[in-house]
Coordinates of C-alpha atoms in Angstrom, one line a residue:
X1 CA 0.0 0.0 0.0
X2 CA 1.4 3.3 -1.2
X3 CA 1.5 6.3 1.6
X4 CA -0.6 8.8 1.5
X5 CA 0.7 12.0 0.1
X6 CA 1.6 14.8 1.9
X7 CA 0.9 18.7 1.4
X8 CA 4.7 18.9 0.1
X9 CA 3.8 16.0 -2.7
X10 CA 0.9 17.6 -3.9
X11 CA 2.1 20.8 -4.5
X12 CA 5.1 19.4 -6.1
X13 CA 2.4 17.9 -8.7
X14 CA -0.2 20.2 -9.3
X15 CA 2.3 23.3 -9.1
X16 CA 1.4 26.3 -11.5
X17 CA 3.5 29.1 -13.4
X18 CA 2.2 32.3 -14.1
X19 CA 3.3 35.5 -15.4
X20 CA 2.1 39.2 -15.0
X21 CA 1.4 40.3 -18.0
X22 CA -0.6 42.8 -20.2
X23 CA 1.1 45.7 -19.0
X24 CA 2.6 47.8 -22.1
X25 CA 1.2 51.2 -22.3
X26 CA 1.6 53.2 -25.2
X27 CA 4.9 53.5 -27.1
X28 CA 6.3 51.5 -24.0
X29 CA 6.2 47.8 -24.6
X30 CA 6.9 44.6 -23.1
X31 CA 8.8 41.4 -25.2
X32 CA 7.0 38.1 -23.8
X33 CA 3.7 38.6 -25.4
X34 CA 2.2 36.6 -26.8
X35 CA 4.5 33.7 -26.8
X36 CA 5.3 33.5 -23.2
X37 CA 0.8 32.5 -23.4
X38 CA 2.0 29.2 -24.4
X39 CA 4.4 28.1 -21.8
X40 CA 2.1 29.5 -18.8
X41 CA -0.9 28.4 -16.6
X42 CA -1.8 31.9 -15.4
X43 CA -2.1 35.3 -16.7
X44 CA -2.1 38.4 -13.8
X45 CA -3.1 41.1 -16.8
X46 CA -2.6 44.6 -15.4
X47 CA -5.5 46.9 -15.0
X48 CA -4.1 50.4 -16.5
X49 CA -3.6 52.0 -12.8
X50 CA 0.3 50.9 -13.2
X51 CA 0.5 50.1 -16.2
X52 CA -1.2 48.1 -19.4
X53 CA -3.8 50.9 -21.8
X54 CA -7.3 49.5 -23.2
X55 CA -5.8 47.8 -26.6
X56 CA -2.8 45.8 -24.5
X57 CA -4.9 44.5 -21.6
X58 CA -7.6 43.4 -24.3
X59 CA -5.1 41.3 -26.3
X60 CA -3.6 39.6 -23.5
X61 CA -7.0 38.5 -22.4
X62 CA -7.3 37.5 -26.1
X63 CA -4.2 35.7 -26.1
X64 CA -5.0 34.3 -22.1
X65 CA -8.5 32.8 -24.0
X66 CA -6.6 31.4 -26.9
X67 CA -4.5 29.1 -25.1
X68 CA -6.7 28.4 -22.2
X69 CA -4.8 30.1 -19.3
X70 CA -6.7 31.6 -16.5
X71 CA -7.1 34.7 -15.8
X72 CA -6.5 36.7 -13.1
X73 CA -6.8 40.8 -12.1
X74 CA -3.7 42.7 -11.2
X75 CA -4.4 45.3 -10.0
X76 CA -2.2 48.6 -8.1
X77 CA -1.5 51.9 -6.2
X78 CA -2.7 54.6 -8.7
X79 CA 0.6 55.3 -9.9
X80 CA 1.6 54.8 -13.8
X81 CA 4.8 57.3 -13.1
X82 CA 5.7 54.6 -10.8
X83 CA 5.2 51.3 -12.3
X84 CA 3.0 50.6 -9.0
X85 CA 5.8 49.8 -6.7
X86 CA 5.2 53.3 -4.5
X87 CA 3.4 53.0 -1.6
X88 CA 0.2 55.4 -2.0
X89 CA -1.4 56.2 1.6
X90 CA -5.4 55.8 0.8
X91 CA -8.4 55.7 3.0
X92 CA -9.9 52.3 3.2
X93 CA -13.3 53.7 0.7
X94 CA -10.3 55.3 -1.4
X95 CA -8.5 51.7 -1.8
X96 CA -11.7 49.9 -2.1
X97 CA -13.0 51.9 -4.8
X98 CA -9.3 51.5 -6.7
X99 CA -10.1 48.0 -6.4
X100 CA -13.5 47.7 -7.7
X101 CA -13.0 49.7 -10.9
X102 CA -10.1 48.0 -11.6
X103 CA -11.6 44.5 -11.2
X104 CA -14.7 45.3 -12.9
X105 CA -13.2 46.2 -15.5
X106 CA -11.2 43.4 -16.0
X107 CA -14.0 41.2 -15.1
X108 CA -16.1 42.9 -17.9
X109 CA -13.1 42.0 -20.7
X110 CA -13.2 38.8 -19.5
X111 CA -16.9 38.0 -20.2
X112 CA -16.6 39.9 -23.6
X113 CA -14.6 37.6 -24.7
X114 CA -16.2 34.4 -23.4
X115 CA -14.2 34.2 -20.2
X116 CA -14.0 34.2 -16.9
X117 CA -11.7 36.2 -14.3
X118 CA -10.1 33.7 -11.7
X119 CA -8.5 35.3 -9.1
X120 CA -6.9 38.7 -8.7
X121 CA -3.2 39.2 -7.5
X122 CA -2.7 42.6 -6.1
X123 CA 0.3 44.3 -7.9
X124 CA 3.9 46.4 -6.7
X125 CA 3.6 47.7 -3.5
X126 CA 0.0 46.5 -3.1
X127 CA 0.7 43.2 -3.0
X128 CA 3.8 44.4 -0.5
X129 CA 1.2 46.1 1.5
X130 CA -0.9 43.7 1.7
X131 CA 1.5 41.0 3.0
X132 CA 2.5 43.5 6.5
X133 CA -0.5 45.3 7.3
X134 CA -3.3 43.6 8.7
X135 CA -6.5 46.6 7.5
X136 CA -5.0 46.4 3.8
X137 CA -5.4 42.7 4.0
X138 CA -9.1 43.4 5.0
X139 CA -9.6 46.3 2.5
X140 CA -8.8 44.1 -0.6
X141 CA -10.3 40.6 0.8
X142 CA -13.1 42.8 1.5
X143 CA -13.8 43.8 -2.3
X144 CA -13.1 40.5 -3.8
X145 CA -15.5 38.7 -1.6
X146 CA -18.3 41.1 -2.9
X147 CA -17.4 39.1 -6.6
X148 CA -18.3 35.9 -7.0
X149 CA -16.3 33.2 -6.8
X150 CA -12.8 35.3 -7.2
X151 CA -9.7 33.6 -5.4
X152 CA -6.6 36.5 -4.3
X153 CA -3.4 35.1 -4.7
X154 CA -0.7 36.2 -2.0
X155 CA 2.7 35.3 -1.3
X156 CA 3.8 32.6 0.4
X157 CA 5.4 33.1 3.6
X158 CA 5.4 31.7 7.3
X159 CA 2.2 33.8 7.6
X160 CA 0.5 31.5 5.3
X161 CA -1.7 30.1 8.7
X162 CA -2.6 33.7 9.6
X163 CA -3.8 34.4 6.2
X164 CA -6.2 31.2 5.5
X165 CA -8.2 32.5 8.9
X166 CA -8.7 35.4 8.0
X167 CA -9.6 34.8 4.4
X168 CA -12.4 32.2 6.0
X169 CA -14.3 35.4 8.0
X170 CA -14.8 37.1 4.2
X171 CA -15.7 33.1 2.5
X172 CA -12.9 33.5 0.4
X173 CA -10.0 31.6 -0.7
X174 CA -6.6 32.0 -1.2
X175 CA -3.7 30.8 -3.5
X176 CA -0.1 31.1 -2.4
X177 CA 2.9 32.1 -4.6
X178 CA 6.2 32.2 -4.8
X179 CA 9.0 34.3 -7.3
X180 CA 11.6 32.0 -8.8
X181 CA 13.4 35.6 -9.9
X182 CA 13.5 37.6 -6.9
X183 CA 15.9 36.9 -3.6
X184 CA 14.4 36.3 -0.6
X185 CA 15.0 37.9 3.2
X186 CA 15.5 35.6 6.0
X187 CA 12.0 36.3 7.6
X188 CA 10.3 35.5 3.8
X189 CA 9.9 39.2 2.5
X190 CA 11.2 39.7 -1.0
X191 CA 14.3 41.8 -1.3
X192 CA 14.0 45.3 -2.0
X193 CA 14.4 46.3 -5.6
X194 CA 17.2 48.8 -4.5
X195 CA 19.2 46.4 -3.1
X196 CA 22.1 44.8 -5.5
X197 CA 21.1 41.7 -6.4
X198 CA 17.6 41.2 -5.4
X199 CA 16.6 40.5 -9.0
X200 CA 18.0 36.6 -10.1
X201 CA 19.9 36.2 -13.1
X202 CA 18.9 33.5 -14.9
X203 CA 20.9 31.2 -13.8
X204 CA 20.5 32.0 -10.6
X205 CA 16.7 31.7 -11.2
X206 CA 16.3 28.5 -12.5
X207 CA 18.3 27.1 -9.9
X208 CA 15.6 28.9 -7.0
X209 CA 12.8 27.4 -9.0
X210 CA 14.4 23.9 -9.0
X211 CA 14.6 24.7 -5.5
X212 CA 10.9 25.8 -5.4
X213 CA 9.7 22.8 -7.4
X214 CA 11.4 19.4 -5.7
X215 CA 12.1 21.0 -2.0
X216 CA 9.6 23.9 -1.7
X217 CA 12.5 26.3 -0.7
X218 CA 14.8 29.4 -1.4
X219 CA 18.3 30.3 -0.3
X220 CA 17.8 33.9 1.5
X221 CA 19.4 36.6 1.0
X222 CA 22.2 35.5 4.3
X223 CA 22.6 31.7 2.8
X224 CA 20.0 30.4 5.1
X225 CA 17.4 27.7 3.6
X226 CA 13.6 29.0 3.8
X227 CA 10.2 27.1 3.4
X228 CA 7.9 28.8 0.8
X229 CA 4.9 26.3 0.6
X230 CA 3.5 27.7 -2.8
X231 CA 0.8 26.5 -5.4
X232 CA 2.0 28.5 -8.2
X233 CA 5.4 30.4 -9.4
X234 CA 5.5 33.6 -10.6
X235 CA 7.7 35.3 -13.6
X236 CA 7.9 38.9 -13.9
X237 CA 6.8 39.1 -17.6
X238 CA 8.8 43.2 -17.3
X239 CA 12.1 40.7 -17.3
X240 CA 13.7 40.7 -20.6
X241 CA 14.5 37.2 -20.4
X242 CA 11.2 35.8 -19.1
X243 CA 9.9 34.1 -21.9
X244 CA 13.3 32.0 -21.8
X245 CA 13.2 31.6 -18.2
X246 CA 9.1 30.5 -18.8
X247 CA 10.1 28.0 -20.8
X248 CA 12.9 26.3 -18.6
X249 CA 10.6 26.3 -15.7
X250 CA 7.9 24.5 -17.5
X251 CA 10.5 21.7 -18.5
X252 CA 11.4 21.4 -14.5
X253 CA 7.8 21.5 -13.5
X254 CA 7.0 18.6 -16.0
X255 CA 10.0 17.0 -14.7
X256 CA 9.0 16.8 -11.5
X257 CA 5.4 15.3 -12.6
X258 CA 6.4 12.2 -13.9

């Protein structure tokens, strides 16, 4: 009789990738898309507050549709100047409305074109935010649960326990990410852009998302191991290497599912 699996063996099998993604604007243009749509499971398609105008969030839906990936909402802080990755001090009806238009309107796409949105994964210093202050956490769980059926995807972290209880008072549920090209701190925080380093290389990369993928950990920032129990591994689709990177991953994820 074989044993039964544990949480560590079934993430290591149904483990997802996913890219953010429909975020050029104007004359300003990203490189993965469409092809990296191929490769992926998910799709976080920006919502125009940080980046991503009407005809590039529209085609990445398009292209999500076309080969099946879902789709979920990303959005921000209003702040295009910024890319999203300034904090923006907002009351909590100030946040919530952000929230709602830019859902809605990403929910509204979706149906157009004969989909469905998934989940929505708060972007930049949002999704920052959201991981170390408690009333952000209920500002945005508070908006999605008022959609139906909508999962938010957070990162994965020793707060993981914290987060599923809370997520149960609003009937919502919750997916848990990690970054195969970002360095991790040694209490599970990603590593401030401004520090040296704190983006992978590639190689550096691929070797995290083995790490991800057969032990569900990261080497910190210090050397130290760290547990990150995540569902799904995320690929910044504003690296210029990402659709490479994409494709490797997918090969070590299928790997590990034979």
């Amino acid at each position: 009789m074989s044993k039964a699996k544990t949480v560590s063996d079934n993430l290591m099998q149904n483990i997802l990738l996913n890219c953010d993604l429909g975020e050029d604007f104007g004359a300003w243009k990203m490189s993965v898309e469409p092809a990296i749509m191929e490769v992926i499971d998910q799709a976080n398609i920006a919502c125009g507050f940080h980046g991503g105008d009407p005809l590039a969030i529209e085609t990445a839906i398009k292209n999500a549709v076309d080969n099946n990936v879902s789709i979920g909402a990303h959005p921000s802080y209003p702040d295009l100047v910024g890319f999203g990755r300034r904090h923006i001090a907002m009351s909590a009806p100030e946040l919530q409305a952000c929230l709602r238009y830019q859902i809605s309107a990403l929910k509204g796409l979706c149906e157009l074109h004969g989909s469905n949105l998934d989940y929505v994964k708060p972007h930049g210093a949002l999704y920052n935010d959201l991981v170390k202050n408690e009333s952000i956490r209920a500002c945005v769980m508070t908006v999605i649960a008022e959609f139906s059926s909508l999962q938010l995807m957070l990162q994965a972290g020793p707060w993981q326990e914290m987060f599923i209880k809370e997520a149960q008072q609003f009937d919502i549920e919750l997916q848990f990410e990690a970054f195969i090209d970002r360095r991790y701190t040694d209490d599970g925080y990603l590593t401030s852009r401004r520090v040296p380093g704190a983006v992978l290389t590639v190689e550096e990369a691929l070797t995290q998302a083995q790490q991800l993928i057969q032990q569900q950990k990261v080497t910190t920032q210090s050397g130290q191991p760290l547990t990150v129990m995540a569902s799904t591994l995320c690929i910044h689709g504003d690296n210029s290497v990402a659709l490479g990177l994409a494709q490797e991953v997918r090969k070590l994820i299928e790997k590990s599912r034979v």
